[in-house]
Coordinates of C-alpha atoms (C1' of nucleotides) in Angstrom, one line a residue:
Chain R
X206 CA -4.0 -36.2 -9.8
X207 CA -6.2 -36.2 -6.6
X208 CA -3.5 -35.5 -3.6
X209 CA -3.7 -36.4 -0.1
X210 CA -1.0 -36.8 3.2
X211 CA -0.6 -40.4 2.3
X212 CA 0.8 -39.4 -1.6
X213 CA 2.3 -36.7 -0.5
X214 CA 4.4 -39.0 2.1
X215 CA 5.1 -41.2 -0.7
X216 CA 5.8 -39.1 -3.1
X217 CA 8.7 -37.0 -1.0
X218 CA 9.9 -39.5 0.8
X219 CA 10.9 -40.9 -2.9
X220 CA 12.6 -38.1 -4.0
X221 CA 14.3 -36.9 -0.4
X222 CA 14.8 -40.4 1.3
X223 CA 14.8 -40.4 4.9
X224 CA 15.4 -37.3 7.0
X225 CA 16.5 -39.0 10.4
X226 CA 14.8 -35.9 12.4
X227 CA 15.4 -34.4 15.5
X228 CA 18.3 -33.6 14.7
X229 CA 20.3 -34.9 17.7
X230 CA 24.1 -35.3 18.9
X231 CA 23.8 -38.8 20.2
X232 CA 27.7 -38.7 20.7
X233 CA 27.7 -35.8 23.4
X234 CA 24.8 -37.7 25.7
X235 CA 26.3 -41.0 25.4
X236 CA 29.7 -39.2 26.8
X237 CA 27.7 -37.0 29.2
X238 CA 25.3 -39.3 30.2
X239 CA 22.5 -37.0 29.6
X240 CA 19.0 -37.3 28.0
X241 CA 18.7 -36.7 24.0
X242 CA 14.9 -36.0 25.0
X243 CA 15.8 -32.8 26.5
X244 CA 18.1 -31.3 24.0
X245 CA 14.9 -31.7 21.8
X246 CA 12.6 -29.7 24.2
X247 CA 15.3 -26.8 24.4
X248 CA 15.9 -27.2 20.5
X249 CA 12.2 -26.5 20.1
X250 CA 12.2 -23.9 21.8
X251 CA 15.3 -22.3 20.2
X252 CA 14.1 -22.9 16.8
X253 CA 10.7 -20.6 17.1
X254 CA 10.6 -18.9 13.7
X255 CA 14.9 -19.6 13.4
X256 CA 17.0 -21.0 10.9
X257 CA 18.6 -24.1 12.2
X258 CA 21.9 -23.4 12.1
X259 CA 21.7 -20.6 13.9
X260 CA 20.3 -22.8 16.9
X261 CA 23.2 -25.2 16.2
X262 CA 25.4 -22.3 17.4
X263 CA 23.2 -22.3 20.5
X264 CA 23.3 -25.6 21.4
X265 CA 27.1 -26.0 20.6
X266 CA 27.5 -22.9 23.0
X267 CA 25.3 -24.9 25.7
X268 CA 26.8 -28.2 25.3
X269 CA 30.5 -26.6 25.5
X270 CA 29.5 -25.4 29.1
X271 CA 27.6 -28.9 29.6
X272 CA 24.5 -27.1 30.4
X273 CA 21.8 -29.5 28.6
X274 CA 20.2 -30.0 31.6
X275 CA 17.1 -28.8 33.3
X276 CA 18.5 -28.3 36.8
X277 CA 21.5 -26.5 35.5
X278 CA 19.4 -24.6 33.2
X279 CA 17.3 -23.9 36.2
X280 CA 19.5 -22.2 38.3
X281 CA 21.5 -20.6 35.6
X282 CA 21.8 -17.3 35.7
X283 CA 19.9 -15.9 33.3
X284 CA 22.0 -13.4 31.7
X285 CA 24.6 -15.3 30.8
X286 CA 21.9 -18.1 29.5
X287 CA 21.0 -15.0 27.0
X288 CA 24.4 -14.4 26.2
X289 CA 24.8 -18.6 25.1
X290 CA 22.0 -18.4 22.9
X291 CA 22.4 -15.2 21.9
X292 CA 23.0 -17.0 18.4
X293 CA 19.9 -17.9 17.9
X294 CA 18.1 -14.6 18.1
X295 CA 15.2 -13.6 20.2
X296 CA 17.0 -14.5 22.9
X297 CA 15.6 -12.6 25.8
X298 CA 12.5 -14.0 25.2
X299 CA 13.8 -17.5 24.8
X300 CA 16.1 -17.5 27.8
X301 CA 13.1 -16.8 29.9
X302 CA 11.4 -20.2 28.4
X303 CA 14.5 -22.3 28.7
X304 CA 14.3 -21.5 32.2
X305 CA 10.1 -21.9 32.2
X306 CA 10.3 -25.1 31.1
X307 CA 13.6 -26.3 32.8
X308 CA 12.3 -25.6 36.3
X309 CA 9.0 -27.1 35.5
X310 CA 10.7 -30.5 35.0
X311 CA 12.5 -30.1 37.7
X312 CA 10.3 -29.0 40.3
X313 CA 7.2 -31.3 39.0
X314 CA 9.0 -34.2 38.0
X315 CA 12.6 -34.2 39.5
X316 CA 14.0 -34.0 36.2
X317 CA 12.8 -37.3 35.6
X318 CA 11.7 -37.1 31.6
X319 CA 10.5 -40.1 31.6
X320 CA 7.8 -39.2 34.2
X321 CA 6.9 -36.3 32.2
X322 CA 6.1 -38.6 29.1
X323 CA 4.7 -41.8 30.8
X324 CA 0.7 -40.3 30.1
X325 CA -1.6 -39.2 28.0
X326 CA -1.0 -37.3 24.7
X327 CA -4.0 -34.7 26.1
X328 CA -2.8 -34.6 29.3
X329 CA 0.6 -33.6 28.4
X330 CA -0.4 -31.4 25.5
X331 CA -2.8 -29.3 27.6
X332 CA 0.5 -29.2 30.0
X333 CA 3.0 -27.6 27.6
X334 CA 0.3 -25.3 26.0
X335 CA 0.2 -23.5 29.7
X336 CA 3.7 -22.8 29.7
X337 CA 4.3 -19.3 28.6
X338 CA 6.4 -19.5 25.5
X339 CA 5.2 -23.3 24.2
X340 CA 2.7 -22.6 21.7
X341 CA 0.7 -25.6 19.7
X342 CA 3.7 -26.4 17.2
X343 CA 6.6 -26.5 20.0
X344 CA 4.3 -28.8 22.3
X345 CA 3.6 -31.1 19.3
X346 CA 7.8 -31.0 18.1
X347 CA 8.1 -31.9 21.7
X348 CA 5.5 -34.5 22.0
X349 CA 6.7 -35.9 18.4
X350 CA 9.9 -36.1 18.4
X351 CA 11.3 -36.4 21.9
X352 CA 8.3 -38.4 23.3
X353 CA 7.5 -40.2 20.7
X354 CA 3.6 -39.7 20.5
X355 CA 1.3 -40.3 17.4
X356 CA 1.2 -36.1 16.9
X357 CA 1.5 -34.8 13.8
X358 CA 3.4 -31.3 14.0
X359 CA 1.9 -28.4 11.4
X360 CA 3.9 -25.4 10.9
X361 CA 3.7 -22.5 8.8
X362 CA 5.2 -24.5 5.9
X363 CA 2.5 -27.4 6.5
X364 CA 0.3 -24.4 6.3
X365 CA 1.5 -22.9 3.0
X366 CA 1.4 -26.0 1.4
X367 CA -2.0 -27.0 2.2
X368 CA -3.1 -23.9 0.5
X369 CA -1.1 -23.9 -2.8
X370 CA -1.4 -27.5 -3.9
X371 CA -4.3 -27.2 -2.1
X372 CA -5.1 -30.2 0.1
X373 CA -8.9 -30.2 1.0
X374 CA -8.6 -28.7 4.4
X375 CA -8.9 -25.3 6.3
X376 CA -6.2 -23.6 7.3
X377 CA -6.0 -23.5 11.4
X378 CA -3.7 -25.3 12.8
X379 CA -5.8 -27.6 14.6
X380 CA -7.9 -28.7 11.2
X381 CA -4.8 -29.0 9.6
X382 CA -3.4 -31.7 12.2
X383 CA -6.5 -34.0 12.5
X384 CA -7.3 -33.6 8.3
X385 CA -3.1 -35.3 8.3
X386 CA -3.5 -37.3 11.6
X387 CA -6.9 -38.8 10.0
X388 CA -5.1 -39.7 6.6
X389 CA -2.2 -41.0 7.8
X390 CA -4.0 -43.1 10.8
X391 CA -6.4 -44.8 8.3
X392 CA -4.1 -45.9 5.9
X393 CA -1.1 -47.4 8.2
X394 CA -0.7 -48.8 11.5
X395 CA -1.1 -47.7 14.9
X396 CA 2.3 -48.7 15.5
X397 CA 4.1 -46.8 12.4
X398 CA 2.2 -43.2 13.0
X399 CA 4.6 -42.0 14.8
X400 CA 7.8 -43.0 11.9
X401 CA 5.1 -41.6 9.8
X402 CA 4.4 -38.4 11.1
X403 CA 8.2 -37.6 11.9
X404 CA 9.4 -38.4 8.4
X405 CA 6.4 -36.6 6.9
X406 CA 6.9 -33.6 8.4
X407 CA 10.6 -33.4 7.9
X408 CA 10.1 -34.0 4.4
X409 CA 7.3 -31.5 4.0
X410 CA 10.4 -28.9 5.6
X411 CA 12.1 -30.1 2.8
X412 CA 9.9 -29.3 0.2
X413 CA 9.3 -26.2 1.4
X414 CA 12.8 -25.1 1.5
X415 CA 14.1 -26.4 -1.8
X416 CA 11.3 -26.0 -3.7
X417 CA 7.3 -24.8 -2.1
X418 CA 9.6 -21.5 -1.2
X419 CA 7.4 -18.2 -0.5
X420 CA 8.3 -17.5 -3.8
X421 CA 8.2 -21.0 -5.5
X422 CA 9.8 -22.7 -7.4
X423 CA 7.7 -24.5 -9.4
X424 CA 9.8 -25.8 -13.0
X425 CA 11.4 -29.2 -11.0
X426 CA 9.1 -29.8 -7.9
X427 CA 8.4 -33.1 -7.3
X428 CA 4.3 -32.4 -6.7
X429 CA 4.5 -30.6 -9.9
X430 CA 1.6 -32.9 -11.2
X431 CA -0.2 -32.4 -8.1
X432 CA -0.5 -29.1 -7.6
X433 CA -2.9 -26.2 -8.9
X434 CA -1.0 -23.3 -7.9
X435 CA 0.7 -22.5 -11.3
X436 CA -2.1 -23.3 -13.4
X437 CA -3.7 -21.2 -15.2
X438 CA -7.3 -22.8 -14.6
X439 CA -7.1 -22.4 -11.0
Chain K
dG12 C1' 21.0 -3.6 1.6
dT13 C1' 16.9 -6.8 1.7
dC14 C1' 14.7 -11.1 2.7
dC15 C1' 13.9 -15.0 5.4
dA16 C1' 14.0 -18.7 8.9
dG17 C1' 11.3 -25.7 11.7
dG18 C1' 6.5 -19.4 16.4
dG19 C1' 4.2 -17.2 20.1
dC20 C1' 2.5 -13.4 22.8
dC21 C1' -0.1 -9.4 23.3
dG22 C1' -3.0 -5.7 22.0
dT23 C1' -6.5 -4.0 18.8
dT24 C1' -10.5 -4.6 15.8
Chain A
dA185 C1' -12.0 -15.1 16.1
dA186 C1' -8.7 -12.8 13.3
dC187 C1' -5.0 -9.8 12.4
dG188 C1' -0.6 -6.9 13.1
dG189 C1' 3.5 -5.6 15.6
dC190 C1' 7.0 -7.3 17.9
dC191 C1' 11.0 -10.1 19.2
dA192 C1' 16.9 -10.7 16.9
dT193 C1' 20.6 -13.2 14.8
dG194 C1' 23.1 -14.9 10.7
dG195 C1' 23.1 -16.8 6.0
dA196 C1' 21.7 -16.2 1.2

DNA sequence: GTCCAGGGCCGTT
DNA sequence: AACGGCCATGGA
C-alpha cells in the first residue's frame, strides 16, 4: 500500500492516540506567573540528541531555583547554570546557549515572547538559525511548538523513517520538511497544520521508539503493511 | 560493560 | 556538499 505523511498521520494517530506535546508543566507557570513558551525554548535546547527524562531532571533543577526565565538565566552565573543541568549531559555546551538565547530575548525584545513571535515564520527562522547552538530542528521545535507556526519539525527519527518504509523523498532535512509540509498542507486546512504537524511528529517519535528502533522491530508495527524494509523484494 | 537518546559545531575531504 | 569526531549524562 502506497504511503504518504497524510496515512502515516492516520494511521499512528489510530494506534497511539494523541500525544499532547510539548511536554509542559502548566501547573508551575500558572503558580509562577511565567511563560510556558519559554520552558519550551530551553527544553529544546536541553533535549539536543538527550533522552527526555534526563532533561526533566534539568528543568526540575531549574524550576526548583525558579530560574525559567530569560533575564534570570541571563545574568546567571554560568557555572552554577552548568551545574543545574548537568543532568542532561553536554552541559557546558548547553549552558552557554541557554544563556545565548536568554540574553537575546532579553536584550532584543525585553523578554517580551510575544514580540519575538508576532512575525514571519522566515524572519524568525533565519533568526534562531544565527544563534550559535540553534540548529534547523531546535528553531523549528521552537517555532512549532512554543509559537505555534505551520513548521513541520524533522529529526533524525523523521529521517530514518523516510528511508526504511521509504517515503518518496531525499534525505536532507530541508527536502524532508517541504515533501511533509506539502502533504499535509494539501490535504487539510490552513488552520489545522499546525495540530497536524505537532501530533505528527510526536507520533512519528513514538514509532520510532517502540517500534522503527535502529534495530527494528518489525513483527507488531503498525506500518507493517506499508513498509519495504523487511521484504525480501526490496 | 555496551548502546542509545526528541542535534549542532567544527574541521577535513 | 558530505562526512566524522566531539560533546556527557542516565536508563535499558
Amino acid at each position: 500500500m502506497e504511503i504518504s505523511p497524510k496515512i502515516l498521520y492516520e494511521t499512528l494517530s489510530k494506534k497511539f492516540g494523541k500525544q499532547n506535546w510539548w511536554p509542559i508543566d502548566k501547573e508551575y507557570h500558572k503558580k509562577n506567573n511565567s511563560d510556558p513558551r519559554f520552558e519550551i525554548i530551553i527544553g529544546a535546547i536541553l533535549t539536543q540528541n538527550t533522552a527526555w527524562s534526563n532533561v526533566e531532571k534539568a528543568l526540575n533543577n531549574l524550576k526548583s531555583e525558579n530560574i525559567i526565565d530569560s533575564k534570570k538565566i541571563s545574568d546567571l552565573d554560568i557555572e552554577y547554570l552548568k551545574k543545574m543541568i548537568k543532568p542532561s549531559g553536554f552541559f557546558n555546551q548547553k549552558a552557554k546557549r541557554l544563556k545565548n538565547i536568554s540574553s537575546h530575548l532579553h536584550n532584543n525584545y525585553h523578554d517580551k515572547i510575544d514580540d519575538f513571535f508576532n512575525r514571519s515564520v522566515n524572519e524568525i527562522r533565519k533568526e534562531l538559525l544565527s544563534l550559535n547552538g540553534i540548529g534547523p530542528e531546535t528553531a523549528d521545535s521552537i517555532l512549532l511548538y512554543a509559537g505555534n507556526k505551520p513548521v513541520f519539525v524533522v529529526d533524525a527519527y523523521t529521517k530514518r523513517i523516510s528511508k526504511r518504509l521509504p517515503l518518496k523523498t531525499n534525505i536532507s532535512y530541508d527536502e524532508i520538511q517541504q515533501y511533509f509540509e506539502k502533504n499535509i498542507s494539501k490535504n487539510y486546512s490552513k488552520k489545522e497544520t499546525p495540530e497536524i504537524y505537532n501530533e505528527l511528529h510526536a507520533l512519528i517519535v513514538e514509532l520510532a521508539k517502540n517500534y522503527c528502533k535502529k534495530k527494528p522491530d518489525c513483527k507488531k508495527c503498525p506500518l507493517q503493511k506499508n513498509c519495504m524494509h523487511n521484504k525480501k523484494s526490496f
